[in-house]
Short mmCIF file of C-alpha atoms and ligand atoms in Angstrom, two decimals:
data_model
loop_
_atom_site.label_atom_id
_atom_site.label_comp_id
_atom_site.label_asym_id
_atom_site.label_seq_id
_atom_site.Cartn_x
_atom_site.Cartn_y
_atom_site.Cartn_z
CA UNK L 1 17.73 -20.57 -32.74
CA UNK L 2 16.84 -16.93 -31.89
CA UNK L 3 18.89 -15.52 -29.02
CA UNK L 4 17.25 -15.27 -25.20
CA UNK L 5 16.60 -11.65 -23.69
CA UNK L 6 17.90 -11.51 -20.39
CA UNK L 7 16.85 -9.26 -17.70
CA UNK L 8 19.28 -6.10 -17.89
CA UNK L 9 21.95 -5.94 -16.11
CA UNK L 10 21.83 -5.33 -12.46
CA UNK L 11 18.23 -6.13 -12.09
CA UNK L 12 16.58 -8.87 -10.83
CA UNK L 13 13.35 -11.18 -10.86
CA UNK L 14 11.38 -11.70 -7.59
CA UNK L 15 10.54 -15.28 -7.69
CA UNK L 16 7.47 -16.99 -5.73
CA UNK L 17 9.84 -18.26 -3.46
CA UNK L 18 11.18 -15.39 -2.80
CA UNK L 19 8.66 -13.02 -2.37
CA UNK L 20 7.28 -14.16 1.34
CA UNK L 21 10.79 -12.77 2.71
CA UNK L 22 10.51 -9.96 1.05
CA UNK L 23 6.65 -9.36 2.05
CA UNK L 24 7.40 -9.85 5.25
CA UNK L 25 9.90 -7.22 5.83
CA UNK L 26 7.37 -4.90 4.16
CA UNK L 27 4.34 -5.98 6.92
CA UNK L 28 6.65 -5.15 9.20
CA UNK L 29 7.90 -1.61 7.95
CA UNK L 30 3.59 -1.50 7.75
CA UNK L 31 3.10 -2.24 11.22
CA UNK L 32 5.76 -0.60 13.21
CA UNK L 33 5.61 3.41 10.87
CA UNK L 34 1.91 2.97 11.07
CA UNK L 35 1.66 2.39 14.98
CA UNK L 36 3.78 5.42 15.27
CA UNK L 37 1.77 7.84 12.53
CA UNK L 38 3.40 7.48 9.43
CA UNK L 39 0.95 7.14 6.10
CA UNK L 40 1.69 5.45 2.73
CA UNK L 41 2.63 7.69 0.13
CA UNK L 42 2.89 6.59 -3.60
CA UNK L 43 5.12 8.84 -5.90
CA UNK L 44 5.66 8.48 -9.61
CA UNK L 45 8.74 5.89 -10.86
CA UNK L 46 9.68 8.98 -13.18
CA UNK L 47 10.12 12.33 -11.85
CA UNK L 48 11.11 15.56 -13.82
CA UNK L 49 14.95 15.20 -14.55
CA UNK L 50 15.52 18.83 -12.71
CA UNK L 51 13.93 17.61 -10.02
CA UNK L 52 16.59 15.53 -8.79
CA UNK L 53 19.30 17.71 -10.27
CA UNK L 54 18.60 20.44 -8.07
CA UNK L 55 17.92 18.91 -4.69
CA UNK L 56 20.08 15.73 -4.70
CA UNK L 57 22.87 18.06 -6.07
CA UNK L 58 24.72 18.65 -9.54
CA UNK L 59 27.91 17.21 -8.16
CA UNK L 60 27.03 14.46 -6.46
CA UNK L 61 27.98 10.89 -8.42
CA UNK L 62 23.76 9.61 -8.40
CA UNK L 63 23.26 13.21 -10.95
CA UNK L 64 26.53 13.10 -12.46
CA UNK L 65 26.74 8.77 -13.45
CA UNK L 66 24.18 7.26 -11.89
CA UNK L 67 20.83 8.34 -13.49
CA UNK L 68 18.36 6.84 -16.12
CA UNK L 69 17.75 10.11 -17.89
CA UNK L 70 15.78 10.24 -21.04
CA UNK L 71 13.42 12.10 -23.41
CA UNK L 72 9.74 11.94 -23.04
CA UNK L 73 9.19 11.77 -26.70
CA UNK L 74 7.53 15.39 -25.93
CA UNK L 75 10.92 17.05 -25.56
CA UNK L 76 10.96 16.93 -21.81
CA UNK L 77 13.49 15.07 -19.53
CA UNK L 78 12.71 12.88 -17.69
CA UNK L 79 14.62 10.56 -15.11
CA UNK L 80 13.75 7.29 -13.08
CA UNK L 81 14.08 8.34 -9.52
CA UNK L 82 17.19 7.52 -7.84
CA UNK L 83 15.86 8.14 -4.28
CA UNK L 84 12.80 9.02 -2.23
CA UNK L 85 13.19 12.18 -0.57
CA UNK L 86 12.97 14.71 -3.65
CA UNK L 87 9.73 13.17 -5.17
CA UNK L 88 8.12 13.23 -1.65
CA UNK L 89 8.94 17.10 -1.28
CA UNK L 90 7.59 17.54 -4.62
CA UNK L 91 4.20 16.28 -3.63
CA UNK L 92 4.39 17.77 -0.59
CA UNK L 93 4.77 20.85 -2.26
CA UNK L 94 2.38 20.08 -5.00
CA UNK L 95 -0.72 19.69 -2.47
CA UNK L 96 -0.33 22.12 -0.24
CA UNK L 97 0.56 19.80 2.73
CA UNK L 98 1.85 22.78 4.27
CA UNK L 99 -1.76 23.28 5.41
CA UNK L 100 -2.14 20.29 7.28
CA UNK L 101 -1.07 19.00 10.75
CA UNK L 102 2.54 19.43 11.18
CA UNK L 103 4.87 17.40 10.77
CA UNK L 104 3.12 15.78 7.89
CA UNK L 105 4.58 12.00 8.44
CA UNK L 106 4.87 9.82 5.41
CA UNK L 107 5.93 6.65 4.71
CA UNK L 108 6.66 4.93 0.89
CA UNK L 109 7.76 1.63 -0.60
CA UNK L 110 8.90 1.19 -4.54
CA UNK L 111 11.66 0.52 -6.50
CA UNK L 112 14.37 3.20 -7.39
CA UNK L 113 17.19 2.97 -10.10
CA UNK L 114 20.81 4.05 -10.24
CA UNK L 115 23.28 2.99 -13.14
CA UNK L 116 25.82 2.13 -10.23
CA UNK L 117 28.28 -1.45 -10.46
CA UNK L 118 26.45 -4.17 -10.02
CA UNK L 119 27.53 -6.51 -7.16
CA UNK L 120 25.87 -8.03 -3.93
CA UNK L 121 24.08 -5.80 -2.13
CA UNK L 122 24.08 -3.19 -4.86
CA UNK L 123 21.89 -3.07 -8.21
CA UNK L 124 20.39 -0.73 -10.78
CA UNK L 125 16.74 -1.62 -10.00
CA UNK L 126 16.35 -1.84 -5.98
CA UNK L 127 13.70 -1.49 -3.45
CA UNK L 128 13.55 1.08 -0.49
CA UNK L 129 10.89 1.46 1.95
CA UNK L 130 11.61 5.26 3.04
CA UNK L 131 10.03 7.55 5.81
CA UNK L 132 9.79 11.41 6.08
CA UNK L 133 8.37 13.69 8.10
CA UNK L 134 7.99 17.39 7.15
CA UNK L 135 7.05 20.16 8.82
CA UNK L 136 8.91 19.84 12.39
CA UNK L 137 12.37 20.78 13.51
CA UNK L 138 12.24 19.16 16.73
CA UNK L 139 15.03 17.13 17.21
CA UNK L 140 12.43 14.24 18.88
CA UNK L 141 11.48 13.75 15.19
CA UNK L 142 14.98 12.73 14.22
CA UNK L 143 14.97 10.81 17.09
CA UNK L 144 11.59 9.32 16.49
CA UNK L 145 12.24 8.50 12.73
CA UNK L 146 16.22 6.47 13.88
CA UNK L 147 14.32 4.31 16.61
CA UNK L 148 11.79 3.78 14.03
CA UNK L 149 14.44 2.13 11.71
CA UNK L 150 16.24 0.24 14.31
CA UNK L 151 12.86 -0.89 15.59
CA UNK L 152 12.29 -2.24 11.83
CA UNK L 153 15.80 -4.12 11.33
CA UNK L 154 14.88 -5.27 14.91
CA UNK L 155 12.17 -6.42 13.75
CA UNK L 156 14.19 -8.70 10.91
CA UNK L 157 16.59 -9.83 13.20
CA UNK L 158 19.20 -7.87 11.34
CA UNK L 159 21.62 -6.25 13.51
CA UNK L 160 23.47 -2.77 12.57
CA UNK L 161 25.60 -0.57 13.97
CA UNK L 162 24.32 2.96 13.71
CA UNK L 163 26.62 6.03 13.14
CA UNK L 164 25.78 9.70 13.27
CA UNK L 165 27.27 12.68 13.15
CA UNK L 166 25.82 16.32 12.10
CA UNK L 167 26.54 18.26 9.36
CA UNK L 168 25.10 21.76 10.89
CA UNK L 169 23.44 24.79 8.74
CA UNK L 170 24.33 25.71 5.27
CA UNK L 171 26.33 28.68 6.42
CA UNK L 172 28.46 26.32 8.51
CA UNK L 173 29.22 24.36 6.00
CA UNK L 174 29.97 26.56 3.34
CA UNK L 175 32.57 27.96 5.85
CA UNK L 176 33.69 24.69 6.33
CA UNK L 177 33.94 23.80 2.67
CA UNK L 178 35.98 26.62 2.35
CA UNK L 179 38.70 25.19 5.27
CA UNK L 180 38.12 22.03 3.83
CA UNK L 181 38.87 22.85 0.09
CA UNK L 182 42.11 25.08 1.13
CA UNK L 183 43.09 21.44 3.10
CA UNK L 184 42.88 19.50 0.21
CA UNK L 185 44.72 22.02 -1.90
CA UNK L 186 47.34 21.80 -0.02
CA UNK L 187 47.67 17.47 -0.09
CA UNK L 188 46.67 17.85 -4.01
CA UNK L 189 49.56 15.79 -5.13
CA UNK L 190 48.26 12.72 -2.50
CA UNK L 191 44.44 12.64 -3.57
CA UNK L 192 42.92 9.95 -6.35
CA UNK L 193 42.24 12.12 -9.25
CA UNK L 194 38.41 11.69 -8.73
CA UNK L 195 38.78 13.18 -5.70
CA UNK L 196 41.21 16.03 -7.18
CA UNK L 197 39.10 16.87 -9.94
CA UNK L 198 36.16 17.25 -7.51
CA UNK L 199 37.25 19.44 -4.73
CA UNK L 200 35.74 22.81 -5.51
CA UNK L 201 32.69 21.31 -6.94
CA UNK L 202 31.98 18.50 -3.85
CA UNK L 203 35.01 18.64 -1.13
CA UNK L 204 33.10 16.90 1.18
CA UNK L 205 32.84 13.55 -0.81
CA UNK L 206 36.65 12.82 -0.24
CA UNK L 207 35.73 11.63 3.01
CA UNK L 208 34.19 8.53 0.94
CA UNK L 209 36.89 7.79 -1.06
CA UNK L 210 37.96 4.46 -0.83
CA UNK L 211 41.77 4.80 -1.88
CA UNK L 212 44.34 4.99 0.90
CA UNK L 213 45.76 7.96 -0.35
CA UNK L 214 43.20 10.42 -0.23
CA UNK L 215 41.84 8.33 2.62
CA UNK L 216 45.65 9.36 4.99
CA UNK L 217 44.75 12.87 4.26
CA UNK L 218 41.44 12.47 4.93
CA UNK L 219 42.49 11.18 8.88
CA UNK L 220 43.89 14.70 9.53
CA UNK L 221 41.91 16.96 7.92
CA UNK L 222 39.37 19.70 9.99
CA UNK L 223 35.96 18.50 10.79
CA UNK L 224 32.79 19.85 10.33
CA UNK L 225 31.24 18.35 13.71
CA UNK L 226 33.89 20.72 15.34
CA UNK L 227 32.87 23.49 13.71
CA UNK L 228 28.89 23.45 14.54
CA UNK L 229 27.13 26.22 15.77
CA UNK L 230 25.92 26.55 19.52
CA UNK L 231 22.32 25.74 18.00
CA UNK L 232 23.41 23.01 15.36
CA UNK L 233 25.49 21.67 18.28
CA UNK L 234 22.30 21.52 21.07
CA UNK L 235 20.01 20.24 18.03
CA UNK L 236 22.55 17.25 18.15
CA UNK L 237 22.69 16.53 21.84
CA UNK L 238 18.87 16.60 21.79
CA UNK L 239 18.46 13.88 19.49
CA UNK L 240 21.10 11.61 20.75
CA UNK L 241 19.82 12.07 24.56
CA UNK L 242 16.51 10.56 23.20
CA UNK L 243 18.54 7.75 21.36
CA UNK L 244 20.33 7.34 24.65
CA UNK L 245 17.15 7.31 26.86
CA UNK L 246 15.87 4.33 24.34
CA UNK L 247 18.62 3.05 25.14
CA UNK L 248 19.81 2.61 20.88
CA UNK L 249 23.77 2.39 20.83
CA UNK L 250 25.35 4.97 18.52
CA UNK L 251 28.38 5.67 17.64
CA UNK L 252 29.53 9.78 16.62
CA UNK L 253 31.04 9.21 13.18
CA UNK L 254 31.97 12.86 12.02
CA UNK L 255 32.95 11.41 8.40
CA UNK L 256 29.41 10.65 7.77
CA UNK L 257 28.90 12.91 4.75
CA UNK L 258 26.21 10.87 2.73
CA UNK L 259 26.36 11.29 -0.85
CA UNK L 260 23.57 13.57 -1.14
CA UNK L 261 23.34 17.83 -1.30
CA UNK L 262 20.06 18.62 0.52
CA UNK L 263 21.42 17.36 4.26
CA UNK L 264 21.48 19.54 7.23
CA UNK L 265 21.77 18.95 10.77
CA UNK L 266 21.45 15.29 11.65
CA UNK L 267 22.57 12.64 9.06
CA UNK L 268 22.88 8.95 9.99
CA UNK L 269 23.20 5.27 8.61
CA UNK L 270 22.60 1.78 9.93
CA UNK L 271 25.62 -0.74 8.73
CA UNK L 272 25.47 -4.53 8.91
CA UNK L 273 28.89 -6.08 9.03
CA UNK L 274 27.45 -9.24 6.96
CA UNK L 275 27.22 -7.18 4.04
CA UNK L 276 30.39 -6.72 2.79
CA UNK L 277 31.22 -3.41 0.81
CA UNK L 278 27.64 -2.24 0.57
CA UNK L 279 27.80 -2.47 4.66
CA UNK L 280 24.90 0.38 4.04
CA UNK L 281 21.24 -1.20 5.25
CA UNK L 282 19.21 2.16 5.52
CA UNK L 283 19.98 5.97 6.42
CA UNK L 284 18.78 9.50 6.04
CA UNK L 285 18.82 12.84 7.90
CA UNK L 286 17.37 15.96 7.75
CA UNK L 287 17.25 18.45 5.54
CA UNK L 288 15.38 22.03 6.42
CA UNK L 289 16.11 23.42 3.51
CA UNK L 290 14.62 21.03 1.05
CA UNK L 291 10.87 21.97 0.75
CA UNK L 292 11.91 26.26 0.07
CA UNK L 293 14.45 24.92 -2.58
CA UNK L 294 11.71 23.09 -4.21
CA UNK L 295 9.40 26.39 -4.39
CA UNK L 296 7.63 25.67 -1.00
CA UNK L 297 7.10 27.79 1.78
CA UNK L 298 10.39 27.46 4.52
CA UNK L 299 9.76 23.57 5.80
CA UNK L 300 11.98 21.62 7.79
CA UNK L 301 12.45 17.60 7.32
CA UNK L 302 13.85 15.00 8.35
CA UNK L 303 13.41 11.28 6.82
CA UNK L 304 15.49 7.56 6.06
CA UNK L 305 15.55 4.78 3.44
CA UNK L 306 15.91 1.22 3.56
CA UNK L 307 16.99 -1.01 0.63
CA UNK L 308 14.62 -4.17 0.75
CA UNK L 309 17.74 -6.65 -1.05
CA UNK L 310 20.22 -5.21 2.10
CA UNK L 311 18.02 -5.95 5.09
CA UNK L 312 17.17 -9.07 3.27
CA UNK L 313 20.81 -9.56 3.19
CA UNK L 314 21.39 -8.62 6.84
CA UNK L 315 18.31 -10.10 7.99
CA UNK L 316 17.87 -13.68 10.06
CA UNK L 317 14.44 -14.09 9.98
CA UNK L 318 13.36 -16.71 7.33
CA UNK L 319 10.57 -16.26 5.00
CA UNK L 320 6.77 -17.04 7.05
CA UNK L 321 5.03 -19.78 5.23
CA UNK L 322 2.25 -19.27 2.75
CA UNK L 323 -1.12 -20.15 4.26
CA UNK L 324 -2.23 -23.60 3.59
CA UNK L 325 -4.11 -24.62 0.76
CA UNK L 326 -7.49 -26.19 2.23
CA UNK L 327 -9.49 -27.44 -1.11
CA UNK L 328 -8.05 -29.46 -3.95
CA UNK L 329 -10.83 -30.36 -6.15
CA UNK L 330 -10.09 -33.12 -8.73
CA UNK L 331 -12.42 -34.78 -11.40
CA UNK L 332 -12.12 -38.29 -12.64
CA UNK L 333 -13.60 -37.34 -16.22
CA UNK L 334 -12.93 -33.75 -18.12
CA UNK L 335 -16.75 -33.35 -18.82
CA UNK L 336 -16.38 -32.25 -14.34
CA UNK L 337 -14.62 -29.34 -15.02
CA UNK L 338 -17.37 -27.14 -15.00
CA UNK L 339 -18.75 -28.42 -11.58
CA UNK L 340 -15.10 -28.25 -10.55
CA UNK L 341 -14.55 -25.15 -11.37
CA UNK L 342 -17.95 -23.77 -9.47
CA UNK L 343 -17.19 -25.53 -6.39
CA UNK L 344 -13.19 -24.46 -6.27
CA UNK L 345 -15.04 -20.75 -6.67
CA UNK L 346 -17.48 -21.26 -3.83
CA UNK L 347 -15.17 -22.34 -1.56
CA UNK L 348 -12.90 -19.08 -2.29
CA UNK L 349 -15.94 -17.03 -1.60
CA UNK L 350 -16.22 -18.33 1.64
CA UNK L 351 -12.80 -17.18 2.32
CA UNK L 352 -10.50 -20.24 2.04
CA UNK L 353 -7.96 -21.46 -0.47
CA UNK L 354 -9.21 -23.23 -3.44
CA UNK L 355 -7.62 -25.06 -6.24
CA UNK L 356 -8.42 -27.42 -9.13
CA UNK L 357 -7.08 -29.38 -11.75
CA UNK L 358 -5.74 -27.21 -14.58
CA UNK L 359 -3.71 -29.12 -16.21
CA UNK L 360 -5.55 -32.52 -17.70
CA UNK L 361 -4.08 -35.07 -15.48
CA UNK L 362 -4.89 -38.42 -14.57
CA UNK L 363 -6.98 -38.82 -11.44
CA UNK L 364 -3.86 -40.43 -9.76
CA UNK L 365 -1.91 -37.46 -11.11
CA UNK L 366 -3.97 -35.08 -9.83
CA UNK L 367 -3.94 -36.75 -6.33
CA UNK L 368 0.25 -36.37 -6.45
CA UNK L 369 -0.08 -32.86 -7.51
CA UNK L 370 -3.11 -32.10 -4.51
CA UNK L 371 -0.13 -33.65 -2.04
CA UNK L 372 2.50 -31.44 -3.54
CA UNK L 373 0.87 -28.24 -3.12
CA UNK L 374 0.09 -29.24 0.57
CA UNK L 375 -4.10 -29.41 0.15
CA UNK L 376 -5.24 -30.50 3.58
CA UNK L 377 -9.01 -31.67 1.46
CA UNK L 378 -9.21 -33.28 -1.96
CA UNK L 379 -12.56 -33.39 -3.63
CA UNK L 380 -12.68 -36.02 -6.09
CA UNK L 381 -15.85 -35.49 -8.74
CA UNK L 382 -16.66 -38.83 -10.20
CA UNK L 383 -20.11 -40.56 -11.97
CA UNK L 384 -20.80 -41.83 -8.46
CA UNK L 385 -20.78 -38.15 -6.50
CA UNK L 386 -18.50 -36.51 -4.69
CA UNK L 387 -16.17 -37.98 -2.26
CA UNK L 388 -14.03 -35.92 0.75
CA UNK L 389 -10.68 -36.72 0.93
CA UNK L 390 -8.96 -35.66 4.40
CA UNK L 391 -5.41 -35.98 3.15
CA UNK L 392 -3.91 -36.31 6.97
CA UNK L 393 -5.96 -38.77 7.62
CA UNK L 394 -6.64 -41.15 4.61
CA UNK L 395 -9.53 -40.62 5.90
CA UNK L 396 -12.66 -40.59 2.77
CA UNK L 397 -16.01 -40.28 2.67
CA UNK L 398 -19.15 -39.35 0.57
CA UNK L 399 -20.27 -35.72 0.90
CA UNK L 400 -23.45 -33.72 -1.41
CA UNK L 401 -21.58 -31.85 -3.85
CA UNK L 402 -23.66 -28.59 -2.25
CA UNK L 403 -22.38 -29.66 0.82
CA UNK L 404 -18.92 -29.53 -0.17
CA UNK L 405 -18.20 -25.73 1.01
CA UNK L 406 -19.69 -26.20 4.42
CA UNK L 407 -17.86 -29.65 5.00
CA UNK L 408 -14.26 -27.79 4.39
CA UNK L 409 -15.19 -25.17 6.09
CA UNK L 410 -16.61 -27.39 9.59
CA UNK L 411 -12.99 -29.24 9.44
CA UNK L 412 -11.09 -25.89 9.69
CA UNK L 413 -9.73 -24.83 13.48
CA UNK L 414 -12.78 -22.49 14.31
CA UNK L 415 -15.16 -23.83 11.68
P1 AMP V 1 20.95 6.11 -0.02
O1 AMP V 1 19.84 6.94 -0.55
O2 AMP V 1 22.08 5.96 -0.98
O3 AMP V 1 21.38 6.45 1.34
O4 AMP V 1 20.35 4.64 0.08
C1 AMP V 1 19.51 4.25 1.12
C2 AMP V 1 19.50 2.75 1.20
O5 AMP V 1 19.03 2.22 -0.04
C3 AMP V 1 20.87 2.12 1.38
O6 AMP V 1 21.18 2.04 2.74
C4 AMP V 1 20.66 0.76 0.78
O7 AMP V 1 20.02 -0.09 1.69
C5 AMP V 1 19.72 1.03 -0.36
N1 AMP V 1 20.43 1.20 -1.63
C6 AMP V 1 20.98 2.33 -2.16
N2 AMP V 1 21.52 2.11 -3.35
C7 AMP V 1 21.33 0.80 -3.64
C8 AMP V 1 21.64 -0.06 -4.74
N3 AMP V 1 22.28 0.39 -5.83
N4 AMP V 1 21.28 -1.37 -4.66
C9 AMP V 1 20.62 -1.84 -3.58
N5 AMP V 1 20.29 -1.08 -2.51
C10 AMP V 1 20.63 0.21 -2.53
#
């Protein structure tokens, strides 16, 4: 016996059964970023590898471990994309959407890949549905896009607890990193050695670490939020007076780092506490200086993603039910098929759901399989005609096969 291919490790098959959960999630990111502005935006799976190198950072874990890098076959490298944001810039870039209205809101929904350790909540293949918007440093849009995602879990019935914090201009940071990095010199001896190898190259990540060593020195050292510029500072304020006048509870959380380069200003993160370890449902925050670093003109942005699994994970609402099936049409002898299979497409055209027999079962078979599917009409093709089955009632009676269409369609609510 020849051994079975799985599917690779840390992915996952979306079954039937589970896709109306899923779908529903993604009607409502639909409804609630389109009332508000936001257009779809599709991006390729596999971006060039720089791109991602240079914007999500060098030193950050998702370029350094994390990414499903290979070669084109041409000699070019090429990577799946870990994350939204870059690829979205890219375009932006790429078709002049500097030109256009600003801020250019956008809105996308895919999967994304990271060679990370599988567990729950966390895979290699996941889904995000993800919103920027470019073009507008107004802190109403950061406000705008963080109700938007709370409105969405909301939405679920998952609840979070949002954090935020801000991690100011590049020039405050690097003078920051600088404090920081002499800090963590100094308590060398009492970091994990992932964190000691990494503090000139990302000092900032240590407030991540999960070990309680690094994670004691971490409770004492200097903070960025208390080093923010006047402007950085008022930026803040802004946004969390609009949070506050929407009345969204938020909690400051100055170790908010994200594990991403490009951030600037406002960064933020919803958490479930029914998730476990991967407590993270969705996040984002801006980052102005994105676009330039990309070869665009000077653009601010600001944006969040949302892994599908995690707010399925955090989420109450149950999966909506399919719509009904209204037509089963069965045959007591194979040489019906063909009339079957006209009248099954009729029906579809007139816009309901159609089915017939597909798999050469008895009449009495096909009557189990009609109840098992939930068909509210069975139309049983026979030497004598055509007979209507009303499978609520019992109910049966003769109908013109060319009469069939209209006769389902008369017995439907509104017909
Ligand atoms: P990030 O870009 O890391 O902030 O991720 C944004 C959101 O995507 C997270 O809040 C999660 O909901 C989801 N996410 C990120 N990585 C994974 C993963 N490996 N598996 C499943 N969901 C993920």
């Amino acid at each position: 016996l020849s051994e079975r291919t799985q599917a690779p490790r840390g992915t996952f098959d979306v079954l039937p059964d589970e896709e109306p959960a899923r779908e529903a999630i993604v009607r409502e990111a639909q409804r609630i970023l389109g009332s508000a502005g936001y257009r779809r935006i599709e991006t390729p799976i596999f971006e060039a590898t720089e791109l991602f190198a240079r914007s999500v950072g060098e030193a950050t874990d998702i370029v350094r471990k994390e990414m499903y890098t290979f070669d084109d076959g041409g000699g070019r490298s090429v990577t799946l994309r870990p994350e939204g944001t870059a690829p979205v810039c890219r375009a932006y870039v790429e078709h002049g959407m500097h030109k256009l209205a600003q801020p250019v809101k956008l809105w996308y929904l895919g999967p994304f890949f990271r060679r990370e350790a599988p567990q729950k909540g966390r895979y290699r293949e996941f889904f995000q549905v993800g919103a920027e918007a470019l073009g507008s440093d107004d802190p109403a849009v950061d406000a705008e896009l963080i109700l938007l995602l709370a409105d969405l879990l909301d939405a679920i019935g998952a609840s979070a607890r949002l954090r935020l914090s801000s991690l100011g201009t590049p020039d405050t940071r690097a003078a920051y990193r600088e404090r920081l990095t002499a800090y963590l010199r100094e308590h060398e001896d009492e970091l994990s050695p992932d964190v000691r190898e990494r503090i000139d190259l990302n000092p900032l990540r240590a407030f991540d670490a999960s070990d309680r060593g690094t994670q004691r020195v971490m409770a004492g050292a200097p903070r960025l939020f208390d080093v923010l510029n006047d402007d950085d500072r008022e930026h803040f304020e802004a946004v969390t007076a609009m949070l506050d006048d929407a009345d969204l509870r938020w909690e400051l959380d100055p170790s908010l780092v994200r594990g991403l380069d490009y951030y600037t200003r406002t960064v933020f993160e919803f958490e479930s506490p029914d998730l476990g370890a991967q407590s993270g449902v969705g996040g984002g925050g801006r980052y102005d200086g994105l676009v330039e670093q990309l070869g665009g003109p000077p653009t601010p942005g600001c944006g969040w993603a949302a892994g599908i699994e995690r707010m399925l994970l955090a989420a109450a609402a149950q999966p909506t039910p399919v719509d009904g099936v209204d037509l089963f049409v069965a045959f007591a002898k194979p040489h019906y098929r063909r009339e079957a299979m006209r009248i099954a497409n009729e029906v579809r055209q007139a816009g309901l759901h159609a089915q017939l027999e597909l798999a050469g079962r008895s009449l009495k078979g096909q009557l189990k399989q009609a109840d098992r599917i939930g068909a509210r009409y069975v139309a049983i093709l026979g030497d004598e005609g055509a007979q209507l089955k009303d499978m609520q009632s019992g109910e049966q009676h003769e109908v013109e096969v060319g009469a069939l269409p209209a006769a389902v369609l008369r017995q439907r609510p509104g017909g």
